[in-house]
Coordinates of C-alpha atoms and ligand atoms in Angstrom, one line a residue:
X1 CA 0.0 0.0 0.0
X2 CA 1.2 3.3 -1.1
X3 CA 1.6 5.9 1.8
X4 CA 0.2 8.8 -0.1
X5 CA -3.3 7.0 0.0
X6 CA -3.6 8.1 3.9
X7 CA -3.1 11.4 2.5
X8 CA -5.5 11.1 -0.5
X9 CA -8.0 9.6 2.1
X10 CA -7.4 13.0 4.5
X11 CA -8.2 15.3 1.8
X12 CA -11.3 13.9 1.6
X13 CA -12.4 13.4 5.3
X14 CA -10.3 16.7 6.7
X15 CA -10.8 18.7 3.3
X16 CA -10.6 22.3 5.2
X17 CA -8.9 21.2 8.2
X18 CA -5.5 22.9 8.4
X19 CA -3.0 20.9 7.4
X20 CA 0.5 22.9 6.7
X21 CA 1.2 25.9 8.4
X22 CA 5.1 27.8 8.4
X23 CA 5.0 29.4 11.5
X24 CA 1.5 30.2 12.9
X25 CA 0.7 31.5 9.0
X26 CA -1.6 28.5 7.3
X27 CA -0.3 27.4 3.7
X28 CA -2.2 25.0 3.2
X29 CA -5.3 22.8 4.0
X30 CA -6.0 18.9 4.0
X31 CA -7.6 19.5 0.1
X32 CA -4.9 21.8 -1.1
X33 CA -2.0 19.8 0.9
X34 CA -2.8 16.6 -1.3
X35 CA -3.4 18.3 -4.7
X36 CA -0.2 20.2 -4.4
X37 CA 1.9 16.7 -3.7
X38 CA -0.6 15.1 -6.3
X39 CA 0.3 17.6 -9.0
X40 CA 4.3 17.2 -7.8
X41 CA 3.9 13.6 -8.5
X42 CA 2.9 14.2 -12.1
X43 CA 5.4 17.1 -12.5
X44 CA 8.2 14.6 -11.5
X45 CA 7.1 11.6 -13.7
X46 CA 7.1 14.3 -16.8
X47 CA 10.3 15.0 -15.8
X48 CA 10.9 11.1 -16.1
X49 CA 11.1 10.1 -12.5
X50 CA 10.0 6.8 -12.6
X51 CA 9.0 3.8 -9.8
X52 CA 11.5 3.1 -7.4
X53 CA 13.9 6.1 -8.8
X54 CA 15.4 8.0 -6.0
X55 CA 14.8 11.9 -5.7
X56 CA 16.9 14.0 -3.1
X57 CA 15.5 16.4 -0.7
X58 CA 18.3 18.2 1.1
X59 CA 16.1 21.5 3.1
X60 CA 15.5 23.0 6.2
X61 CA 12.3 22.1 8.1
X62 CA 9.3 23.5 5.4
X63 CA 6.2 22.8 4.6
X64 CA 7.6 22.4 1.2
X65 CA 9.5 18.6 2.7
X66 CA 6.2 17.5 3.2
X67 CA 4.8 18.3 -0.2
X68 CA 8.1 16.9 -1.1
X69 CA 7.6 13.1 0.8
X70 CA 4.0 12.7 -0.3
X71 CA 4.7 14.2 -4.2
X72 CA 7.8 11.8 -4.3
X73 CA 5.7 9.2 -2.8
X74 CA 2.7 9.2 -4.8
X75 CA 4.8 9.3 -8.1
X76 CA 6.0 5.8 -6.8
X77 CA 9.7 7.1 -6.5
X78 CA 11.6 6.9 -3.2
X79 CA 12.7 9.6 -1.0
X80 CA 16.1 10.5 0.4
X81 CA 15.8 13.7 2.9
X82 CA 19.5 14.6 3.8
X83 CA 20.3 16.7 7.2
X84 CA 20.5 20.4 6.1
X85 CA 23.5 20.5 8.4
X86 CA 25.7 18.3 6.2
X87 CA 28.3 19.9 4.1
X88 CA 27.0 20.2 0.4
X89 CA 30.1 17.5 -0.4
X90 CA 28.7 15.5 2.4
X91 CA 25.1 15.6 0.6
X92 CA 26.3 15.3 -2.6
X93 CA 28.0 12.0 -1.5
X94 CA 24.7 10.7 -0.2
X95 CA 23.2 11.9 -3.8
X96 CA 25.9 10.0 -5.5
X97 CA 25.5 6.6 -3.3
X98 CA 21.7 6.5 -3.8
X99 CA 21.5 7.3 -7.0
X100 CA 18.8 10.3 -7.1
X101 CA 18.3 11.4 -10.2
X102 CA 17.0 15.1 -9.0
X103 CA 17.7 17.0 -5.5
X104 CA 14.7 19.2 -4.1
X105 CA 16.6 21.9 -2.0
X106 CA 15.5 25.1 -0.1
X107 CA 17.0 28.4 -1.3
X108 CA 19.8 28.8 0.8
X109 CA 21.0 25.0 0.0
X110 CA 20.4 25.1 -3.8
X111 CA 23.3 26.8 -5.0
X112 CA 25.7 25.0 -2.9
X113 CA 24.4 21.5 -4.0
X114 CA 24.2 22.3 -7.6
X115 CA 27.9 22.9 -7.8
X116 CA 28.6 19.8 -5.4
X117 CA 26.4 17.3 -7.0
X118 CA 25.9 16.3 -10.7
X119 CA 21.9 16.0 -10.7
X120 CA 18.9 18.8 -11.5
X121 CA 18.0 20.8 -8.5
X122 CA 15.0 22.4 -8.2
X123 CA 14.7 25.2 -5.6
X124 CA 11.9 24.7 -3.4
X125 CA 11.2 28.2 -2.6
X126 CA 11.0 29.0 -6.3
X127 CA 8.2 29.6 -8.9
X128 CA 9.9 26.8 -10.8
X129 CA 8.5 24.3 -7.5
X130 CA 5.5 26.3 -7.8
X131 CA 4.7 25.4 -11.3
X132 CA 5.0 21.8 -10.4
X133 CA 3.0 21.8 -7.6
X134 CA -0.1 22.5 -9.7
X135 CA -2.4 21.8 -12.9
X136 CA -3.4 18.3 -13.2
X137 CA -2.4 15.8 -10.4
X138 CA -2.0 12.2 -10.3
X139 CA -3.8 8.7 -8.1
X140 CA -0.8 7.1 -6.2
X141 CA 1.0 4.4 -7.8
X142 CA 0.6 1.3 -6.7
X143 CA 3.4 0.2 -4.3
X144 CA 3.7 -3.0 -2.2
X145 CA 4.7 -3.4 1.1
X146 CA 8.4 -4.1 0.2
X147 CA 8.5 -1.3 -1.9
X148 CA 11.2 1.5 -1.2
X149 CA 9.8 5.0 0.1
X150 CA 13.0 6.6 2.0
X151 CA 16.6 5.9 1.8
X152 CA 17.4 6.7 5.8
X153 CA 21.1 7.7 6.2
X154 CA 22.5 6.7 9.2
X155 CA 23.8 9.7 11.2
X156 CA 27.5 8.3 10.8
X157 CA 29.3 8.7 14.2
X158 CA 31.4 6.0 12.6
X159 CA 32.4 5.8 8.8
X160 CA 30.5 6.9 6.0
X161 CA 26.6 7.1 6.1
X162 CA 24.8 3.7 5.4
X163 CA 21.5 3.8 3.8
X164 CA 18.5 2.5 5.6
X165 CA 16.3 1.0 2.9
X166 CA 12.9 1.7 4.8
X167 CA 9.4 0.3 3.0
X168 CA 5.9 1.8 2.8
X169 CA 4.9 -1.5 5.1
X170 CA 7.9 -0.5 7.5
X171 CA 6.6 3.2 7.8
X172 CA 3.1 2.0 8.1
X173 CA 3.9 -0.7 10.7
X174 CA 5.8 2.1 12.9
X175 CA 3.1 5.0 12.1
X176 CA 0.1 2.4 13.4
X177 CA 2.1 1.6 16.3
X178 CA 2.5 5.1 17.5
X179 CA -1.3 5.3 18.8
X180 CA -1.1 2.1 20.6
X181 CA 2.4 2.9 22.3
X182 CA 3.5 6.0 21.8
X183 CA 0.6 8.6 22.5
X184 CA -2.9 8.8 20.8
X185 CA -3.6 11.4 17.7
X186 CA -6.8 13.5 16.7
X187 CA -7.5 16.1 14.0
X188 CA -7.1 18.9 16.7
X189 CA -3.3 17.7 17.5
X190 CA -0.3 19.6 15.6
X191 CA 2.9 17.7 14.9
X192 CA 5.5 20.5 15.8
X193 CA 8.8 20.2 13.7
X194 CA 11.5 20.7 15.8
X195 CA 14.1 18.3 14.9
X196 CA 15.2 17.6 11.4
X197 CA 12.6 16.5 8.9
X198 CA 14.8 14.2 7.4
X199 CA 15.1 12.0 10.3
X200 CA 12.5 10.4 12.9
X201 CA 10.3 13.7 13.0
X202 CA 10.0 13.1 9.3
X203 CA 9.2 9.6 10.0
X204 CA 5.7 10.7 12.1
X205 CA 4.6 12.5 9.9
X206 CA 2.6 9.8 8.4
X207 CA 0.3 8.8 11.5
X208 CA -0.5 12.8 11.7
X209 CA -1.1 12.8 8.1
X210 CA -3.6 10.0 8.6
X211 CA -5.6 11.5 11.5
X212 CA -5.8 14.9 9.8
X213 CA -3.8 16.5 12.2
X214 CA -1.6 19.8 11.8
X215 CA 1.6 20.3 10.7
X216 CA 3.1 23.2 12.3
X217 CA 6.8 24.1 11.1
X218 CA 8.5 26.8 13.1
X219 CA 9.6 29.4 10.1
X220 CA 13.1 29.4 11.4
X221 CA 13.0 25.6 10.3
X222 CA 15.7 25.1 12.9
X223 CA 15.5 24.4 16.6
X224 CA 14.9 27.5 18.4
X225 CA 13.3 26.8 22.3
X226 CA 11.7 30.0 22.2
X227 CA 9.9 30.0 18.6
X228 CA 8.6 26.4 19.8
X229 CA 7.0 27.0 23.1
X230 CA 5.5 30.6 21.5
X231 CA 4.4 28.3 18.6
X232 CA 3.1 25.1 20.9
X233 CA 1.4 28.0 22.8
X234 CA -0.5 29.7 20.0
X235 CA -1.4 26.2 18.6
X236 CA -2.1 24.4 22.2
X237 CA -1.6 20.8 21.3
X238 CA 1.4 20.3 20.1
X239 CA 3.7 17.0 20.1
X240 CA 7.1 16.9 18.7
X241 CA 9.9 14.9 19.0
X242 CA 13.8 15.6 20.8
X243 CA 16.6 14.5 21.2
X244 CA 17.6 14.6 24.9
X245 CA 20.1 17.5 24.2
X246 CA 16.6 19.7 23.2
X247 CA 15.2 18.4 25.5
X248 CA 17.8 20.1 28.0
X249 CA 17.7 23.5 25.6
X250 CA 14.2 23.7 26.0
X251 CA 13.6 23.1 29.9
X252 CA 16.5 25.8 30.0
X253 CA 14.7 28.3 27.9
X254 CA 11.0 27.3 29.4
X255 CA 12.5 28.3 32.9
X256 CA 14.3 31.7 31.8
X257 CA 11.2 32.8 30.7
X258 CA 8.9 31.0 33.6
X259 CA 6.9 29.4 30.3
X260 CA 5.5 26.0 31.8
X261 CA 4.6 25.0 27.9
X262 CA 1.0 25.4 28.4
X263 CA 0.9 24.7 24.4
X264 CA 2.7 21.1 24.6
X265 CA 0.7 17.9 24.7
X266 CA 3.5 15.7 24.6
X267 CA 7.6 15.3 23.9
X268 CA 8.2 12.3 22.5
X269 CA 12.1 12.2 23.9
X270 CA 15.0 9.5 22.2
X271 CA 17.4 9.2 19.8
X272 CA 20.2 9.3 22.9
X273 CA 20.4 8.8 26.2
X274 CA 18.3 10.8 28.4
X275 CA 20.0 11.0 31.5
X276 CA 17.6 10.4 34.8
X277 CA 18.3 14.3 36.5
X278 CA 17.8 15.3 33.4
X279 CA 14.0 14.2 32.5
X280 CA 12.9 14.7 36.5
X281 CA 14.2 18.2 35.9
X282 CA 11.6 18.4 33.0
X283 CA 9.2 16.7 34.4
X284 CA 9.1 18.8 37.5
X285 CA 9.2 21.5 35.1
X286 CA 6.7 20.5 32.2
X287 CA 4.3 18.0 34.1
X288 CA 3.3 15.3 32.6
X289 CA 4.0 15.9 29.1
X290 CA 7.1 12.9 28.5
X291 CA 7.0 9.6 26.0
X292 CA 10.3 7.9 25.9
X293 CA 11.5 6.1 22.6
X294 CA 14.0 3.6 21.5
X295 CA 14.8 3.1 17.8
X296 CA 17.0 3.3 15.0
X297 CA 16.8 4.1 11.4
X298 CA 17.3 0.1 11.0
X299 CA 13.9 0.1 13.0
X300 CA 12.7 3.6 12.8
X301 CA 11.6 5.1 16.4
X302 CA 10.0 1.8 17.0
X303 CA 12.0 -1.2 19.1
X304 CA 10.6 0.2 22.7
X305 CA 8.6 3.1 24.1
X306 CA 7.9 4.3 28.0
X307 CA 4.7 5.2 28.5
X308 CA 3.3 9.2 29.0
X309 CA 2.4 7.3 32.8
X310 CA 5.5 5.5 33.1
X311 CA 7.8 8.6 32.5
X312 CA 5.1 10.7 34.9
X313 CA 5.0 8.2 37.5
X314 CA 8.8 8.2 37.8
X315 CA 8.7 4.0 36.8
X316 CA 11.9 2.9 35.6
X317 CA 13.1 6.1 34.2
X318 CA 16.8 5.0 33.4
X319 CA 14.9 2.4 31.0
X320 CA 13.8 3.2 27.3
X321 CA 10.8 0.8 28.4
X322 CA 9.5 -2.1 27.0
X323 CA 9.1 -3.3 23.2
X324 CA 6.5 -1.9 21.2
X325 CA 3.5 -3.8 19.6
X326 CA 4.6 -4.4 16.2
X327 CA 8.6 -5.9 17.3
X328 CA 9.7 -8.7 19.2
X329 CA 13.3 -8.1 21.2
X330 CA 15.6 -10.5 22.7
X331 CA 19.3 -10.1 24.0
X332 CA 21.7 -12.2 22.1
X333 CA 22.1 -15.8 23.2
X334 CA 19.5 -15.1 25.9
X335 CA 21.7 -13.6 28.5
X336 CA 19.9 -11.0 30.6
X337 CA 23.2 -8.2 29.5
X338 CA 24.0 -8.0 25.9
X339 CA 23.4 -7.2 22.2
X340 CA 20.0 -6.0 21.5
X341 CA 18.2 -7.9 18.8
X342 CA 14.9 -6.9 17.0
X343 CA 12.5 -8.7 14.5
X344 CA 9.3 -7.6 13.3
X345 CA 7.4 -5.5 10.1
X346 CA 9.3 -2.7 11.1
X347 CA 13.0 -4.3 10.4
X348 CA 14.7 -3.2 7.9
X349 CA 15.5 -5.4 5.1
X350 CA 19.0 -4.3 4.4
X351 CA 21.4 -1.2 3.3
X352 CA 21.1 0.4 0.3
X353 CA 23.8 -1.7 -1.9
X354 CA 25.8 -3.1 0.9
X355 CA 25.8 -6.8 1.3
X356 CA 28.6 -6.2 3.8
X357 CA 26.5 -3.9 6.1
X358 CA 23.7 -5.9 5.6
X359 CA 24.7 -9.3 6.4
X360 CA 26.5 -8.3 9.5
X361 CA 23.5 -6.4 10.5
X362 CA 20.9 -9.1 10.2
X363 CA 21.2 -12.6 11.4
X364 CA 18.6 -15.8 11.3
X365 CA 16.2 -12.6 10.5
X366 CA 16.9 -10.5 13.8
X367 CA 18.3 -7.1 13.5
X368 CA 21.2 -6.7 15.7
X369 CA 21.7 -3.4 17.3
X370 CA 24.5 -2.7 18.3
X371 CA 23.1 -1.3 21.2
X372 CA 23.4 -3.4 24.4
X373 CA 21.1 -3.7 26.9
X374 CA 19.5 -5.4 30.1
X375 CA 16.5 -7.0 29.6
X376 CA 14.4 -7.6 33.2
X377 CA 11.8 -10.0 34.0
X378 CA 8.6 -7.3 33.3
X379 CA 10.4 -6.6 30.3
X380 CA 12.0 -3.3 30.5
X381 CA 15.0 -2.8 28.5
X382 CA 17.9 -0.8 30.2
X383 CA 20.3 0.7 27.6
X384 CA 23.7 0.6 29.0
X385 CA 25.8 1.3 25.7
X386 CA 26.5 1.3 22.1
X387 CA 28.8 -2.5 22.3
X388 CA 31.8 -0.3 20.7
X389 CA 31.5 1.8 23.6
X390 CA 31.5 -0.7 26.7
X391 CA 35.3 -0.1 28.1
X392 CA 37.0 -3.1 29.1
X393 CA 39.0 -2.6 32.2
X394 CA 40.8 -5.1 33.8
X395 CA 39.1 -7.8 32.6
X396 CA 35.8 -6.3 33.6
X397 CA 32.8 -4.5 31.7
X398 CA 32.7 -0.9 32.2
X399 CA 29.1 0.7 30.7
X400 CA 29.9 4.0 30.0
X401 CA 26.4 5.4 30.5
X402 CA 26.7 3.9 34.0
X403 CA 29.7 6.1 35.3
X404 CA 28.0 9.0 32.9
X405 CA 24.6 8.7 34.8
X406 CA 26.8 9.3 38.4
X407 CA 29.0 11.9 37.4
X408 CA 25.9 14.0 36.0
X409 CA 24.2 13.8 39.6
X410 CA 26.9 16.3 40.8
X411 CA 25.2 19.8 40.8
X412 CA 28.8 21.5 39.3
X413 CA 28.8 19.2 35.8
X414 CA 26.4 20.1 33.2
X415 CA 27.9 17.6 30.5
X416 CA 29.7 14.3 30.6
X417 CA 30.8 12.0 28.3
X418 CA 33.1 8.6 29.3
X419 CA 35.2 6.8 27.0
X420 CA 37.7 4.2 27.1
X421 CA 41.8 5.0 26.7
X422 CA 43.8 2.3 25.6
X423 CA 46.2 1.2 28.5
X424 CA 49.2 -1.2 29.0
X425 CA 48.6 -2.0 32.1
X426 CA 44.7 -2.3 32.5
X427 CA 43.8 -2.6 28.7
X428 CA 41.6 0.4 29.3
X429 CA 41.7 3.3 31.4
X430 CA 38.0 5.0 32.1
X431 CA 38.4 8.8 30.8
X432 CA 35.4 11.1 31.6
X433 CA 35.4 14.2 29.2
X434 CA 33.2 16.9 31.5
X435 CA 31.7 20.5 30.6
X436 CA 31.1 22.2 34.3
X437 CA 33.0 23.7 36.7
X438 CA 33.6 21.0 39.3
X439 CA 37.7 19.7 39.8
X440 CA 39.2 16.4 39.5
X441 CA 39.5 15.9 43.0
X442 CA 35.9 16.9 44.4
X443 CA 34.5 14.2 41.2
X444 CA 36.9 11.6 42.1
X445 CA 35.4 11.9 45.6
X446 CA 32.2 12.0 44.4
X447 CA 32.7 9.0 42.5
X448 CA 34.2 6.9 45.7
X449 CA 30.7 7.8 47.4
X450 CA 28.5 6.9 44.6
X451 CA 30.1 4.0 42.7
X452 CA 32.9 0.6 43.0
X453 CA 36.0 1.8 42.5
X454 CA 37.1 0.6 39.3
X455 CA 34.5 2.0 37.4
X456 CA 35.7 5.6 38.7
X457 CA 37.5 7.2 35.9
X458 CA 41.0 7.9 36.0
X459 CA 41.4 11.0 34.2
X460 CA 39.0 14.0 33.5
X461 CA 39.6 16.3 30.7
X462 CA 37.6 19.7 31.0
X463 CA 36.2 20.9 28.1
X464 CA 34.1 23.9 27.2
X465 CA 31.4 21.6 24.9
X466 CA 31.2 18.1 23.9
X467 CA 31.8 17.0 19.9
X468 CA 28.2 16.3 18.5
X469 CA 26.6 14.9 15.1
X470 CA 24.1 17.3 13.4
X471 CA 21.3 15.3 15.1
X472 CA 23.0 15.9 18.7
X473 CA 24.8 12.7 19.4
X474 CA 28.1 13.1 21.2
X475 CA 30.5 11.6 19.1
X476 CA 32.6 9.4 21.0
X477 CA 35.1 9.1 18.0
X478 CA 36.0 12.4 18.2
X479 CA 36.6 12.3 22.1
X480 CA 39.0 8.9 21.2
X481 CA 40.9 10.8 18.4
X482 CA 41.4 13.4 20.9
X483 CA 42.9 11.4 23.6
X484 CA 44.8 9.9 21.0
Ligands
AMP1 P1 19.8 6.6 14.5 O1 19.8 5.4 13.7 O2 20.6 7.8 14.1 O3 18.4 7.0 14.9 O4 20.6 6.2 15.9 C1 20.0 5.2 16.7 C2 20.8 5.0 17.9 O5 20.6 6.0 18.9 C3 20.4 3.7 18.7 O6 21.0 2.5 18.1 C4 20.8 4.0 20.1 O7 22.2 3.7 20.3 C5 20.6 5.5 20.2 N1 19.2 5.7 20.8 C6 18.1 5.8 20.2 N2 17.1 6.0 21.1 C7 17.6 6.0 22.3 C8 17.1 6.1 23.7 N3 15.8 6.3 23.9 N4 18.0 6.1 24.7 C9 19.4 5.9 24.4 N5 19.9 5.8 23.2 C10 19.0 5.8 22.1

């Protein structure tokens, strides 16, 4: 089943519902949403965009990326939204690997990409997009479940991008689970774009779509805390997704301006470890407004989820929760600490053109993680690192996120991020990398009170800001080179 039909079907039921607004300024309803991506279908087929070709969209949060999805969707083609933070070299790469025979760019990211990459780009904010986005539109084309609709590149903290070859049944599978585990939808909701489109935001826009909800994208089409509780507030049921690092921006910014983020239904918080000061902070701040995630592009934004009354009633908050409807999970071999494994609609079924990636990645038809993790008897799955992160010191397992979870209790660091240095003696050393104030001494006390002894670290390096990926990950290769 093609995705655009749930937009097709909107039209119909939510015809002058608002659909797309830029800012609090509509642009377009349910009716006008779907004949504009209708017509952008047609446009790209005359342009000879055929099934399963690949088409580009490298922008800023717009409404113009969601004309984009459901245009390049109906046509039958396949998406690939690239972070507007990359380089244009970095993008034109992605072009180059996927094979897109046209880019769809905003202004400002136009020019740069046409002289990086060798494809047409079409400027979205141009008359030129305009044009394309009317006359006469087209029905979707019929697509099956296994059918390509978004090449997801993986945010490469290691190596070059990979890409994720997500179906219309793997979008659909994850959009239908979001009601039944993540938090319920109604026409009066508006998604809220704060993080980048081209990534798990992107991803639920589909269930929105479905339920003829709006879609409100702040006009900076970045991540600005203030824009997004002024917006949340003029709108007054908004849900978004962050990263735990906006998270953190936002509760900072919501309590400079005593803003309690009356316009927020719900934060849907993941993509990295939230740290457990961290979300009680919020929560003490926000109310009840949390959903906790687990995913990866390789199962987008859908492995495990902890419930809005979980997160509020302070249950297991260190956890990402328990598996959501649609996935089965299991820790390698059974054990009740290690590799995180996942099977289910959905899985990915591979990398875009790496039989490498793919074969390492999937085994007897489980997705391995990479993540690992301690599954308990109710089922709650405790992520304690990425497996190239876990430090080996002295023989023994050191989980990073362990030692980071202590440290960040101390009222003096704001930031922390623990690696592993290789060592002689001990095979590795724990290194903590800290943004605050506090000195070595008063931590390495506070780590004698608060945790054994060999998991203190040995050294701390004081920095003024951690290394992070355009989505906010701290990049723990960095931090190695450094040391290094
Ligand atoms: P990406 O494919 O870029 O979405 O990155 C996925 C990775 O982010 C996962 O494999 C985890 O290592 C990490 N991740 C995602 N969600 C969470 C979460 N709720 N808590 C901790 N780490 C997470």
């Amino acid at each position: 089943m093609n995705l655009a039909l749930w937009l097709q079907r909107s039209a119909l039921r939510y015809a002058t519902r608002p659909a797309l607004l830029r800012g609090a300024e509509p642009v377009a309803d349910y009716a006008a949403f779907w004949r504009q991506a209708s017509c952008l279908a047609a446009a790209l087929q005359a342009r000879g965009v055929g099934t399963g070709d690949r088409v580009a969209i490298f922008a800023k949060n717009c409404p113009e990326f969601l004309i984009a999805f459901y245009g390049i969707w109906a046509a039958g083609a396949v998406a690939v939204p690239i972070n507007a933070k990359l380089h244009a070299k970095e993008a034109a790469w992605i072009i180059g690997n996927s094979g897109a025979s046209l880019g769809l760019c905003s202004s400002a990211l136009a020019g740069v990409l046409a002289s990086a990459a060798e494809v047409p780009i079409v400027d979205m904010e141009s008359a030129e997009f305009q044009a394309m986005c009317q006359g006469e539109g087209l029905a979707p084309v019929e697509r099956a479940e296994d059918d390509l609709c978004w090449l997801f590149y993986t945010s490469g903290t290691t190596g070059r991008p990979k890409g994720v070859r997500i179906t219309h049944g793997m979008v659909r599978a994850a959009s239908l689970a979001y009601p039944v585990d993540v938090d319920e939808v109604s026409p009066e909701d508006a998604a809220l774009y704060a993080a980048p489109m081209s990534h798990g935001a992107g991803l639920y826009a589909a269930i929105h779509v479905l339920r003829g909800a709006a879609h409100l994208v702040p006009a900076s089409g970045a991540f600005d805390p203030a824009e997004v509780l002024e917006l949340a507030a003029g709108q007054g049921q908004a849900s978004m997704f962050l990263a735990p690092t906006m998270v953190r921006r936002l509760l900072d910014a919501a309590k400079a301006a005593g803003d309690k983020g009356s316009g927020i239904k719900t934060i849907v918080y993941g993509g990295g470890p939230m740290y457990v000061s961290d979300i009680t902070e919020a929560l003490d701040w926000f109310g009840p407004k949390f959903v906790q995630i687990y995913g990866q592009g390789e199962c987008p934004m859908c492995i495990t989820a902890l419930s809005r009354e979980e997160v509020a009633g302070r249950v297991q908050l260190g956890s990402v929760g328990r598996a959501q409807s649609v996935v089965e999970l299991a820790i390698k071999g059974g054990a009740e600490t290690g590799e995180i494994m996942v099977r289910g609609a959905p899985v990915m079924q591979g990398y875009w053109e790496n039989p490498e990636a793919t074969e390492k990645a999937l085994q007897n038809g489980w997705l391995m993680t990479g993540d690992v993790g301690r599954l308990d008897a109710e089922g709650y799955l405790t992520l304690v690192d990425r497996s190239k992160d876990l430090i080996i010191s002295g023989g023994t397992n050191i989980y990073p996120r362990e030692v980071e979870e202590v440290l960040l209790q101390h009222p003096d660091i704001q930031e922390v991020s623990v690696i592993g240095r290789p060592s002689a003696e001990w095979g590795e050393d724990v290194v903590a990398f800290v943004v605050g104030r506090a000195d070595a001494a008063a931590l390495n006390a506070f780590c004698l009170d608060n945790m054994a002894r060999f998991k203190r670290p040995k050294d701390y390096v004081f920095v003024p800001e951690l290394p992070k990926n355009n989505y906010g990950k701290v990049l723990k290769t960095e931090l190695r080179k450094r040391l290094s």
